[in-house]
Amino acid sequence: MVVTLAIKEKTPADRLVVLEALSLLQSCSIVLSEDKLFPQAIDYLQRAFSVRRRVGPVLLSRQCATNQYLRKRDDPHRYCQDACADVTRCGPVIVPQHHLQQCKVCSESGKSCGPSGPPDGPGVEGSDFVLYVSGITTERCGQENIVAYAAYCQLEAELDRPIAGYANLCPAMISSQPQEFEGMLSTVKHEIIHALGFSAGLFAFYHDDEGKPLTPRFASGLPAFNESLGLYQWSEAVIRRVSRLWDIKGGVMVRHQVHVLVTPRVVEEARRHFNCPILEGMELENQGGTGTELNHWEKRLLENEAMTGSHTQNRVFSRLTLAIMEDSGWYRANYSLAQRLDWGRGLGCDFVMKSCKFWMDRQRQRRHAVTPYCDTVRASPLQLTCRQDQLAVAVCNLQKYPQELPLEYQYFERIPDVDADQLSFFGGAVEIADYCPFSQEFSWHLSGEYQRNSYCRVSENQPDWWRNYGAEQYGPDSVCLYQKSAFVMEQCTRKMTYPDWGSGCYKVSCSAQGLTVFVQDRSYLCVRKGQLLSVSVRANDWVYNGVLICPACTDICDDCPLPHQLPPINTSRSNPIDPCSSSPGLATTLWLLLLNLLPLVAGLLLCHCS
């Protein structure tokens, strides 16, 4: 499939154009991508970005037969030595002949240069960027559960803006599960943004608002090439190398080297987001190897920002990502489409410029929670918690590694029930977050097959009643609430609890009275933060008894009553239900329930995708 992006003033003719469907898109899941994923992703990008300077029809240079080309002084075009290749590719896709310029060649001596072969094709009119989409199982698809990958192919001659790129979807990783659609959509947007400008290979080609290159050029029109990185070398007007003082275990501080993007809008947005006026810019990812390192925002600092290097949960495209695209010099950004990013918001310079150990230690000294990090080892049974935004059940991803972590990432002086000589093996499960542990959304798998995830606002995540151990309700009005203790399921002569507990998803509403929590057919008013709600409800011939902990009304609702407007706290209590008043004879149901417990617990996996 070939699609075009017209990312300027929007008229009906500028909308998504499907030029042709290639045989590369075959499976049902890839058809889903063609029909839904790409149209929605491209609609967002066309609304989010407009091109500053539009050129004529998109025409691509032909590749050279020898993969070597020449440049003439004051001529932006590339010339092949002797001959152009018979076929020009953009990633794995063969570029149609009518998208190509006439071949430009130079003699072996380089003295005689000119056009050769068929004339220019008509190109792609009315568009700013051509995206070639494929669905091929490539070698790269087999690496670390990659869902998709993308890159730019060619730049326009005058301002170096990408005019063509490709996106390959790995067929085995494309899901038709409705609750996974938003995650896949985010992945497609993420990959196209790489091709449009957020790429280490493009940083050296960024321009200022006047259209001048931010990185000096040679007479050839190209910046210097960094052989060790395999990239054109950017200037310090784009990225600077910064050394941080970095706390690790044992009261030791080491030097932590990072690359910081320092273009003006990114600096402004980063300082505002973290509330740190001395912040030099926004850190780029320093781990993950080729393709991840330098090509994404630092995961430790912007955990669920969509342009970090792994998909852990609830991706959002924040003002920072819109800012870097605008600072490329190629686009204007529509900041009204930026999504709210809560991770790190307003936490100050100590959070953004220090190690997570420093932050957690300081929070403990102040008797505060170590949020957004965590310090509970992921073990069985699970201690469930809530994601930072309270929209998903989560678990702390602190775990033991088979080998000691690098000294730079050894953060813990003590962990309950862990011997001192084992502490250096513990860190967060997401390595590119500098091994800092944080609470993470997860998925349930049964016999290796995906069942559902822990995001509260997707109705499809509602557990079957025989697995709904905490009387939870998933849906568009639900949030994650903490449980004081494990819920107890009772019949007249039987009791059972589920070993994994600590939080669950429950329907809530906001009103002039404040925050109301709904469990089955009963409602409970939260009067203050930390208030305990004694829950007793009947469902499917079981009585569920448990205690929920109220969040602050302001954590969930936009408008909350003032303190003097709140009712007495005892208005939220309810009378317990007698389990012996229900129908007897449900031993079979309990047996089926117990049969389903084991595979569910054994199949609980914490997933993160690249």
Coordinates of C-alpha atoms in Angstrom, one line a residue:
M1 CA 0.0 0.0 0.0
V2 CA 1.2 3.5 -0.8
V3 CA -0.3 6.4 1.0
T4 CA 0.4 10.1 0.9
L5 CA 0.3 12.7 3.6
A6 CA -0.8 16.2 2.8
I7 CA 0.1 18.0 6.0
K8 CA -0.7 21.6 5.1
E9 CA -3.9 23.5 4.8
K10 CA -6.7 21.0 4.8
T11 CA -9.1 20.8 1.8
P12 CA -11.0 17.6 0.9
A13 CA -8.4 16.9 -1.8
D14 CA -5.6 17.0 0.8
R15 CA -7.0 14.0 2.7
L16 CA -5.5 10.5 2.7
V17 CA -5.1 9.1 -0.8
V18 CA -4.6 5.4 -1.3
L19 CA -2.7 5.2 -4.5
E20 CA -2.4 1.5 -4.9
A21 CA -2.7 -1.6 -2.8
L22 CA 0.5 -3.7 -3.0
S23 CA 0.4 -7.5 -2.7
L24 CA 2.5 -7.1 0.5
L25 CA -0.7 -6.5 2.5
Q26 CA -2.5 -9.8 2.6
S27 CA -3.6 -11.1 6.0
C28 CA -6.8 -10.1 7.7
S29 CA -4.9 -8.3 10.5
I30 CA -3.0 -6.3 7.9
V31 CA -6.3 -5.5 6.1
L32 CA -7.4 -4.1 9.5
S33 CA -4.2 -1.9 9.4
E34 CA -5.1 -0.7 5.9
D35 CA -8.7 0.0 6.7
K36 CA -8.5 1.5 10.1
L37 CA -5.0 1.9 11.6
F38 CA -3.3 4.0 8.8
P39 CA -6.3 6.2 8.0
Q40 CA -6.7 7.1 11.7
A41 CA -3.0 7.6 12.2
I42 CA -2.6 9.8 9.1
D43 CA -5.7 11.8 10.0
Y44 CA -4.1 12.7 13.3
L45 CA -0.8 13.6 11.8
Q46 CA -2.4 15.8 9.1
R47 CA -4.2 17.7 11.8
A48 CA -1.1 17.9 14.1
F49 CA 1.5 19.2 11.6
S50 CA 1.6 21.5 8.7
V51 CA 4.5 21.9 6.4
R52 CA 6.2 25.3 6.5
R53 CA 7.4 25.3 2.9
R54 CA 5.6 23.2 0.3
V55 CA 7.4 21.9 -2.8
G56 CA 5.9 20.6 -6.1
P57 CA 5.0 17.0 -6.7
V58 CA 6.9 14.5 -4.7
L59 CA 9.6 12.9 -6.9
L60 CA 12.2 10.5 -5.6
S61 CA 15.8 10.2 -6.8
R62 CA 16.8 6.9 -8.3
Q63 CA 19.2 4.7 -6.4
C64 CA 22.6 4.0 -8.0
A65 CA 23.7 0.7 -9.4
T66 CA 26.9 0.8 -7.4
N67 CA 25.4 2.4 -4.3
Q68 CA 27.8 5.3 -4.8
Y69 CA 26.8 8.8 -5.8
L70 CA 28.4 12.1 -6.3
R71 CA 27.4 15.7 -5.5
K72 CA 28.4 18.8 -7.5
R73 CA 29.1 22.1 -5.8
D74 CA 26.0 24.2 -5.4
D75 CA 23.8 21.5 -6.9
P76 CA 21.5 19.7 -4.4
H77 CA 20.9 16.7 -6.6
R78 CA 22.7 13.3 -6.4
Y79 CA 24.5 11.9 -9.4
C80 CA 25.2 8.2 -9.8
Q81 CA 28.5 7.0 -11.0
D82 CA 27.9 5.5 -14.5
A83 CA 24.4 4.1 -14.0
C84 CA 21.2 4.1 -11.9
A85 CA 19.8 0.9 -10.4
D86 CA 17.1 -0.9 -12.3
V87 CA 14.9 -0.8 -9.1
T88 CA 14.7 1.8 -6.4
R89 CA 13.5 0.7 -3.0
C90 CA 12.1 2.5 0.0
G91 CA 12.7 0.0 2.8
P92 CA 11.4 -3.3 1.6
V93 CA 9.0 -1.7 -0.9
I94 CA 9.8 -1.2 -4.6
V95 CA 9.1 2.4 -5.5
P96 CA 6.8 2.7 -8.6
Q97 CA 8.5 4.1 -11.7
H98 CA 6.0 7.0 -11.9
H99 CA 7.3 8.3 -8.5
L100 CA 10.9 8.6 -9.8
Q101 CA 13.0 11.4 -11.2
Q102 CA 15.0 10.9 -14.4
C103 CA 18.4 9.2 -13.7
K104 CA 21.3 11.6 -13.2
V105 CA 24.7 10.2 -13.8
C106 CA 28.4 11.3 -14.0
S107 CA 31.2 9.7 -15.9
E108 CA 33.8 7.7 -14.1
S109 CA 36.1 10.8 -14.0
G110 CA 33.2 12.9 -12.6
K111 CA 33.6 15.6 -15.3
S112 CA 30.7 14.8 -17.5
C113 CA 27.3 14.8 -15.7
G114 CA 23.8 14.9 -16.9
P115 CA 20.4 13.1 -17.2
S116 CA 20.1 9.6 -18.6
G117 CA 17.2 7.3 -19.5
P118 CA 13.4 7.9 -19.1
P119 CA 12.2 11.4 -18.1
D120 CA 10.8 12.3 -14.8
G121 CA 7.6 10.6 -13.8
P122 CA 4.5 12.7 -12.8
G123 CA 5.3 12.1 -9.1
V124 CA 2.7 12.5 -6.4
E125 CA 0.7 15.7 -6.6
G126 CA -0.8 17.5 -3.7
S127 CA 1.2 15.7 -1.0
D128 CA 4.1 16.5 1.2
F129 CA 5.2 13.0 2.1
V130 CA 4.8 9.6 0.5
L131 CA 4.6 6.6 2.9
Y132 CA 5.2 3.1 1.5
V133 CA 3.5 0.5 3.7
S134 CA 4.4 -3.2 3.8
G135 CA 3.4 -6.2 5.9
I136 CA 6.3 -8.5 5.7
T137 CA 7.8 -10.9 8.2
T138 CA 11.4 -9.6 8.1
E139 CA 14.5 -10.5 10.2
R140 CA 13.9 -7.4 12.2
C141 CA 10.4 -8.5 13.1
G142 CA 11.9 -11.4 15.0
Q143 CA 13.8 -9.1 17.4
E144 CA 12.2 -8.4 20.8
N145 CA 8.5 -8.5 19.8
I146 CA 8.7 -5.6 17.4
V147 CA 5.3 -4.6 16.1
A148 CA 6.3 -2.2 13.4
Y149 CA 9.3 -0.2 12.3
A150 CA 9.7 2.8 10.0
A151 CA 12.3 5.2 8.5
Y152 CA 12.6 8.0 6.0
C153 CA 14.0 7.2 2.6
Q154 CA 14.7 10.5 0.9
L155 CA 14.9 14.2 1.7
E156 CA 13.9 17.1 -0.5
A157 CA 16.9 19.1 -1.9
E158 CA 16.4 22.6 -0.4
L159 CA 15.5 22.2 3.3
D160 CA 16.3 18.5 3.8
R161 CA 12.8 17.7 4.8
P162 CA 11.8 14.0 4.5
I163 CA 9.5 13.5 1.5
A164 CA 9.3 9.7 1.5
G165 CA 9.5 6.9 4.0
Y166 CA 8.3 3.4 4.7
A167 CA 6.5 1.5 7.5
N168 CA 6.6 -2.2 7.8
L169 CA 4.1 -4.0 10.0
C170 CA 5.1 -7.4 11.4
P171 CA 2.1 -9.6 10.6
A172 CA 2.5 -11.9 13.6
M173 CA 2.3 -9.0 16.0
I174 CA -0.8 -7.3 14.6
S175 CA -3.8 -8.1 16.8
S176 CA -7.5 -7.9 15.9
Q177 CA -8.5 -7.7 19.6
P178 CA -10.5 -4.5 20.1
Q179 CA -8.8 -3.6 23.4
E180 CA -5.4 -3.6 21.7
F181 CA -6.4 -1.3 18.9
E182 CA -5.4 2.0 20.6
G183 CA -2.0 0.6 21.4
M184 CA -1.4 -0.5 17.8
L185 CA -2.7 2.9 16.6
S186 CA -0.2 4.6 18.8
T187 CA 2.6 2.4 17.5
V188 CA 1.7 3.3 13.9
K189 CA 1.7 7.1 14.7
H190 CA 5.0 6.6 16.6
E191 CA 6.7 5.0 13.6
I192 CA 5.4 7.5 11.1
I193 CA 6.7 10.4 13.3
H194 CA 10.1 8.8 13.1
A195 CA 9.9 8.9 9.3
L196 CA 8.7 12.5 9.4
G197 CA 11.5 13.9 11.5
F198 CA 12.1 12.4 15.0
S199 CA 15.1 10.4 14.1
A200 CA 18.8 10.4 15.0
G201 CA 19.6 10.2 11.3
L202 CA 17.8 13.6 10.7
F203 CA 19.1 15.7 13.7
A204 CA 22.0 17.0 11.6
F205 CA 19.6 18.2 9.0
Y206 CA 17.4 20.3 11.2
H207 CA 16.9 24.0 10.3
D208 CA 16.0 27.1 12.4
D209 CA 12.9 29.2 11.9
E210 CA 14.7 31.2 9.1
G211 CA 15.4 28.1 7.1
K212 CA 19.1 28.0 7.9
P213 CA 20.8 24.7 8.8
L214 CA 21.5 24.3 12.6
T215 CA 24.5 22.2 11.7
P216 CA 27.3 23.5 9.4
R217 CA 27.6 22.0 6.0
F218 CA 30.5 21.2 3.7
A219 CA 30.6 22.4 0.1
S220 CA 28.8 19.2 -0.9
G221 CA 25.8 20.4 1.1
L222 CA 26.2 17.7 3.7
P223 CA 27.3 17.9 7.4
A224 CA 30.2 15.9 8.7
F225 CA 29.7 12.1 9.0
N226 CA 30.3 10.4 12.4
E227 CA 31.8 7.0 11.5
S228 CA 31.4 5.5 15.0
L229 CA 27.7 6.4 15.2
G230 CA 27.0 5.7 11.5
L231 CA 25.1 9.1 11.4
Y232 CA 25.7 12.6 10.2
Q233 CA 27.0 14.6 13.1
W234 CA 24.7 17.2 14.6
S235 CA 25.9 20.5 16.1
E236 CA 25.6 21.6 19.7
A237 CA 22.7 23.8 18.5
V238 CA 20.7 20.6 18.3
I239 CA 22.1 18.1 20.8
R240 CA 24.7 18.5 23.7
R241 CA 26.4 15.9 25.7
V242 CA 25.8 16.5 29.5
S243 CA 27.3 14.9 32.6
R244 CA 25.0 14.3 35.5
L245 CA 25.9 13.6 39.1
W246 CA 24.3 10.3 39.7
D247 CA 23.5 8.7 43.1
I248 CA 23.9 4.9 43.4
K249 CA 23.9 2.5 46.4
G250 CA 26.5 2.9 49.2
G251 CA 26.3 6.7 49.3
V252 CA 28.4 6.9 46.1
M253 CA 28.0 9.4 43.2
V254 CA 29.1 8.6 39.7
R255 CA 29.1 10.5 36.4
H256 CA 26.1 9.7 34.1
Q257 CA 26.6 10.8 30.5
V258 CA 23.5 11.8 28.5
H259 CA 22.6 13.5 25.2
V260 CA 20.2 16.4 25.6
L261 CA 18.1 17.9 22.8
V262 CA 18.5 21.7 23.2
T263 CA 16.4 23.2 20.4
P264 CA 14.4 26.2 21.7
R265 CA 10.8 24.9 21.8
V266 CA 11.9 21.6 23.3
V267 CA 13.9 23.4 26.1
E268 CA 10.8 25.6 26.8
E269 CA 8.4 22.7 27.0
A270 CA 10.8 20.5 29.1
R271 CA 11.4 23.3 31.6
R272 CA 7.7 23.9 31.9
H273 CA 6.7 20.2 32.2
F274 CA 9.2 19.4 34.9
N275 CA 9.1 22.8 36.6
C276 CA 12.9 23.1 36.3
P277 CA 14.1 26.5 35.0
I278 CA 17.8 25.3 34.8
L279 CA 17.1 22.2 32.7
E280 CA 19.3 22.3 29.6
G281 CA 16.8 20.5 27.4
M282 CA 15.2 17.1 27.0
E283 CA 17.2 13.9 27.5
L284 CA 17.3 11.4 24.6
E285 CA 17.4 7.6 25.2
N286 CA 20.8 6.3 26.2
Q287 CA 20.1 2.6 26.1
G288 CA 18.6 0.0 23.8
G289 CA 21.1 -0.1 21.1
T290 CA 20.8 0.9 17.4
G291 CA 17.3 2.0 16.6
T292 CA 16.3 2.9 20.2
E293 CA 19.3 4.8 21.5
L294 CA 19.2 8.5 20.5
N295 CA 16.0 8.0 18.5
H296 CA 13.5 8.4 21.5
W297 CA 12.9 10.4 24.6
E298 CA 14.5 9.0 27.8
K299 CA 12.1 6.4 29.2
R300 CA 13.0 7.2 32.8
L301 CA 11.8 10.7 32.5
L302 CA 8.8 10.5 30.2
E303 CA 7.6 6.9 30.8
N304 CA 4.4 6.8 28.8
E305 CA 5.2 9.5 26.3
A306 CA 4.5 8.0 22.9
M307 CA 8.0 8.7 21.5
T308 CA 9.9 6.8 24.2
G309 CA 11.5 3.6 23.1
S310 CA 9.1 1.0 24.4
H311 CA 5.3 0.7 24.7
T312 CA 4.5 0.0 28.4
Q313 CA 1.1 1.7 28.9
N314 CA -1.2 4.5 28.0
R315 CA 0.9 6.2 25.3
V316 CA 0.3 10.0 24.9
F317 CA 1.7 12.4 22.3
S318 CA 2.7 15.3 24.5
R319 CA 3.7 18.9 23.8
L320 CA 7.3 17.8 23.8
T321 CA 6.9 15.6 20.7
L322 CA 5.1 18.4 18.9
A323 CA 7.9 20.7 19.9
I324 CA 10.7 18.6 18.5
M325 CA 8.8 18.3 15.2
E326 CA 8.4 22.1 15.0
D327 CA 12.0 22.6 16.0
S328 CA 13.1 20.5 13.0
G329 CA 12.4 23.6 10.9
W330 CA 10.0 21.7 8.6
Y331 CA 6.6 21.8 10.3
R332 CA 4.3 24.0 12.4
A333 CA 2.6 22.1 15.2
N334 CA -1.0 22.2 16.4
Y335 CA -0.6 22.1 20.2
S336 CA -4.3 21.8 20.8
L337 CA -3.8 18.1 19.8
A338 CA -1.1 17.5 22.4
Q339 CA -2.2 15.0 25.1
R340 CA -1.7 15.5 28.8
L341 CA 1.4 13.8 30.1
D342 CA 1.3 13.3 33.9
W343 CA 4.6 11.4 34.3
G344 CA 7.2 13.8 35.8
R345 CA 4.8 16.8 35.7
G346 CA 5.9 19.5 38.1
L347 CA 8.3 17.2 40.0
G348 CA 11.2 19.6 39.7
C349 CA 15.0 19.6 39.0
D350 CA 15.7 16.8 41.5
F351 CA 13.5 14.4 39.5
V352 CA 14.7 15.3 36.0
M353 CA 18.4 15.8 36.7
K354 CA 19.1 13.2 39.3
S355 CA 19.0 9.4 39.5
C356 CA 15.8 7.6 40.6
K357 CA 17.6 6.5 43.8
F358 CA 18.1 10.1 44.8
W359 CA 14.4 10.8 44.2
M360 CA 13.2 7.8 46.1
D361 CA 15.5 8.4 49.0
R362 CA 14.4 12.1 49.2
Q363 CA 10.7 11.1 49.1
R364 CA 11.2 8.5 51.9
Q365 CA 13.0 11.2 54.0
R366 CA 9.9 13.4 53.6
R367 CA 7.6 10.5 54.4
H368 CA 6.1 10.7 51.0
A369 CA 5.4 7.9 48.5
V370 CA 8.2 7.2 46.1
T371 CA 5.8 7.8 43.1
P372 CA 6.2 7.7 40.2
Y373 CA 8.7 5.0 41.0
C374 CA 8.1 2.0 43.3
D375 CA 10.1 -0.4 45.5
T376 CA 8.1 -3.6 45.9
V377 CA 9.5 -6.7 44.3
R378 CA 7.2 -8.3 41.7
A379 CA 6.5 -11.8 43.1
S380 CA 3.7 -14.3 43.5
P381 CA 1.2 -13.6 44.9
L382 CA 1.1 -10.1 43.2
Q383 CA 0.7 -7.0 45.2
L384 CA -1.5 -5.0 42.9
T385 CA -1.4 -1.2 42.8
C386 CA -2.7 1.6 40.5
R387 CA -1.0 3.2 37.6
Q388 CA 0.0 6.8 38.3
D389 CA -3.1 8.3 36.6
Q390 CA -5.4 5.8 38.3
L391 CA -6.8 4.4 35.1
A392 CA -5.3 0.9 35.3
V393 CA -4.5 -1.8 37.8
A394 CA -0.7 -2.2 37.9
V395 CA 2.2 -4.0 39.5
C396 CA 5.6 -2.7 40.5
N397 CA 8.1 -4.0 37.9
L398 CA 11.0 -4.4 40.4
Q399 CA 12.6 -7.8 39.7
K400 CA 15.7 -9.8 40.1
Y401 CA 18.0 -10.2 37.1
P402 CA 20.2 -13.2 36.4
Q403 CA 23.3 -11.1 36.5
E404 CA 24.4 -8.0 38.5
L405 CA 23.3 -4.7 37.0
P406 CA 25.9 -2.2 35.9
L407 CA 27.2 -0.3 38.9
E408 CA 25.6 2.9 37.5
Y409 CA 22.1 1.3 37.9
Q410 CA 22.5 -0.3 41.3
Y411 CA 20.1 1.8 43.4
F412 CA 19.0 -0.2 46.5
E413 CA 20.5 -0.2 50.0
R414 CA 17.8 -2.7 51.2
I415 CA 14.8 -4.6 50.0
P416 CA 12.6 -6.6 52.4
D417 CA 13.5 -10.3 52.4
V418 CA 16.5 -9.8 50.0
D419 CA 20.0 -10.5 51.3
A420 CA 22.5 -7.6 51.0
D421 CA 24.7 -9.5 48.6
Q422 CA 21.8 -9.9 46.2
L423 CA 20.7 -6.2 46.0
S424 CA 22.9 -5.5 43.0
F425 CA 20.8 -8.0 41.0
F426 CA 17.5 -6.0 41.4
G427 CA 16.1 -3.3 39.2
G428 CA 13.1 -2.3 37.1
A429 CA 12.0 -4.6 34.3
V430 CA 12.3 -1.9 31.7
E431 CA 16.0 -1.6 31.1
I432 CA 15.8 1.6 29.0
A433 CA 14.2 3.3 32.0
D434 CA 17.7 3.2 33.5
Y435 CA 16.5 0.1 35.4
C436 CA 14.3 2.4 37.5
P437 CA 11.2 0.5 38.8
F438 CA 7.7 1.8 38.3
S439 CA 4.2 0.5 38.5
Q440 CA 3.1 -0.9 35.2
E441 CA -0.1 -2.0 33.5
F442 CA -0.1 -5.7 32.6
S443 CA -2.0 -8.4 30.6
W444 CA -3.5 -11.7 31.5
H445 CA -2.6 -14.6 29.3
L446 CA -4.2 -18.1 29.5
S447 CA -2.2 -21.0 28.0
G448 CA -0.1 -18.5 26.2
E449 CA -3.0 -16.6 24.7
Y450 CA -3.9 -13.0 25.4
Q451 CA -7.1 -12.6 27.4
R452 CA -7.3 -9.0 28.5
N453 CA -5.3 -6.2 30.1
S454 CA -5.7 -4.1 33.2
Y455 CA -6.8 -0.8 31.7
C456 CA -9.9 0.2 33.5
R457 CA -11.7 2.1 30.8
V458 CA -12.1 -0.7 28.2
S459 CA -15.2 -2.7 28.7
E460 CA -13.7 -5.7 26.9
N461 CA -11.3 -6.0 29.8
Q462 CA -14.2 -7.0 32.2
P463 CA -13.3 -10.4 33.7
D464 CA -15.8 -13.3 33.4
W465 CA -18.0 -13.4 36.5
W466 CA -16.2 -16.5 37.8
R467 CA -12.9 -14.7 37.7
N468 CA -14.2 -11.3 39.0
Y469 CA -12.8 -11.8 42.5
G470 CA -13.0 -8.2 43.6
A471 CA -16.5 -7.3 42.2
E472 CA -14.8 -5.1 39.7
Q473 CA -16.4 -3.2 36.8
Y474 CA -14.4 -2.1 33.7
G475 CA -15.8 0.5 31.4
P476 CA -15.5 4.1 30.2
D477 CA -16.4 5.5 33.7
S478 CA -14.1 3.3 35.7
V479 CA -10.9 4.1 37.6
C480 CA -8.4 2.1 39.7
L481 CA -9.0 2.1 43.5
Y482 CA -6.9 0.7 46.2
Q483 CA -8.2 -2.2 48.4
K484 CA -7.6 -2.2 52.1
S485 CA -7.6 -6.1 52.1
A486 CA -8.4 -8.9 49.8
F487 CA -12.1 -9.2 48.9
V488 CA -13.8 -12.3 50.4
M489 CA -16.3 -14.3 48.3
E490 CA -18.8 -16.1 50.5
Q491 CA -21.7 -18.5 50.2
C492 CA -23.4 -19.9 53.3
T493 CA -20.8 -22.7 53.9
R494 CA -17.9 -21.5 51.8
K495 CA -15.4 -18.7 51.7
M496 CA -12.6 -17.9 49.3
T497 CA -10.2 -15.1 48.5
Y498 CA -7.9 -14.4 45.6
P499 CA -4.1 -14.3 46.4
D500 CA -3.4 -11.3 44.1
W501 CA -5.0 -8.2 45.5
G502 CA -4.4 -4.6 46.3
S503 CA -6.4 -2.7 43.7
G504 CA -9.2 -3.0 41.2
C505 CA -11.3 -1.2 38.6
Y506 CA -14.6 0.3 39.8
K507 CA -17.1 2.6 38.2
V508 CA -17.2 6.2 39.6
S509 CA -19.1 9.4 39.0
C510 CA -18.5 13.0 39.8
S511 CA -21.2 15.4 41.0
A512 CA -21.9 18.4 43.2
Q513 CA -21.7 16.0 46.1
G514 CA -18.3 14.8 45.1
L515 CA -16.9 11.4 44.1
T516 CA -19.3 8.4 44.2
V517 CA -18.1 4.8 43.8
F518 CA -20.4 2.1 42.4
V519 CA -20.0 -1.6 43.2
Q520 CA -22.6 -3.8 41.6
D521 CA -26.0 -2.2 42.6
R522 CA -24.7 -0.1 45.5
S523 CA -23.2 3.3 45.6
Y524 CA -20.7 4.7 48.1
L525 CA -19.8 8.4 48.6
C526 CA -16.2 9.3 49.1
V527 CA -16.1 12.2 51.6
R528 CA -12.3 12.5 52.1
K529 CA -9.0 11.0 50.8
G530 CA -8.2 7.8 52.7
Q531 CA -11.8 7.1 53.8
L532 CA -12.6 3.4 54.0
L533 CA -15.6 2.1 52.1
S534 CA -17.0 -1.1 53.6
V535 CA -18.4 -3.0 50.6
S536 CA -20.9 -5.8 50.8
V537 CA -22.7 -6.8 47.6
R538 CA -24.3 -9.8 46.0
A539 CA -23.6 -11.0 42.5
N540 CA -24.1 -14.4 40.8
D541 CA -25.1 -16.1 44.1
W542 CA -21.9 -15.0 45.8
V543 CA -21.6 -12.3 48.5
Y544 CA -18.5 -10.1 48.0
N545 CA -17.1 -8.3 51.1
G546 CA -14.2 -6.0 51.0
V547 CA -12.9 -2.5 51.8
L548 CA -12.0 0.1 49.3
I549 CA -9.8 3.2 49.9
C550 CA -11.1 6.5 48.7
P551 CA -8.8 8.7 46.5
A552 CA -8.9 12.4 46.7
C553 CA -11.9 13.8 44.8
T554 CA -9.6 16.1 42.9
D555 CA -7.5 13.1 41.7
I556 CA -10.6 12.0 39.7
C557 CA -13.0 14.9 39.3
D558 CA -12.6 18.3 37.7
D559 CA -15.0 20.0 40.2
C560 CA -15.2 18.9 43.9
P561 CA -17.3 20.2 46.8
L562 CA -15.6 22.5 49.4
P563 CA -14.9 20.9 52.8
H564 CA -17.9 22.6 54.5
Q565 CA -20.2 21.2 51.8
L566 CA -19.3 17.5 52.5
P567 CA -21.8 15.2 54.2
P568 CA -20.9 13.3 57.4
I569 CA -18.5 10.5 56.8
N570 CA -20.8 7.8 58.0
T571 CA -23.2 8.3 55.0
S572 CA -20.9 6.1 52.9
R573 CA -21.4 2.9 55.1
S574 CA -23.5 -0.1 54.1
N575 CA -24.9 -3.0 56.0
P576 CA -23.2 -6.4 55.4
I577 CA -25.2 -9.0 53.5
D578 CA -25.9 -12.4 55.0
P579 CA -24.4 -15.0 52.6
C580 CA -26.8 -17.7 54.1
S581 CA -29.8 -15.8 52.6
S582 CA -28.7 -16.8 49.1
S583 CA -29.6 -20.0 47.3
P584 CA -27.7 -23.2 48.4
G585 CA -26.2 -25.9 46.3
L586 CA -23.5 -24.1 44.3
A587 CA -20.6 -26.4 45.0
T588 CA -20.2 -27.1 41.3
T589 CA -19.8 -23.4 40.6
L590 CA -17.1 -23.1 43.2
W591 CA -15.3 -26.1 41.8
L592 CA -15.3 -24.6 38.3
L593 CA -14.0 -21.3 39.8
L594 CA -11.1 -23.1 41.5
L595 CA -10.3 -24.9 38.3
N596 CA -10.0 -21.6 36.5
L597 CA -7.8 -19.9 39.2
L598 CA -4.6 -21.8 38.5
P599 CA -4.1 -21.2 34.8
L600 CA -5.0 -17.6 35.2
V601 CA -2.4 -17.0 37.9
A602 CA 0.2 -19.0 36.1
G603 CA -0.5 -17.1 32.9
L604 CA -0.2 -13.6 34.3
L605 CA 2.4 -11.9 32.2
L606 CA 3.8 -8.3 32.4
C607 CA 4.3 -7.3 28.8
H608 CA 6.2 -4.4 27.2
C609 CA 6.6 -4.1 23.4
S610 CA 9.2 -2.3 21.4

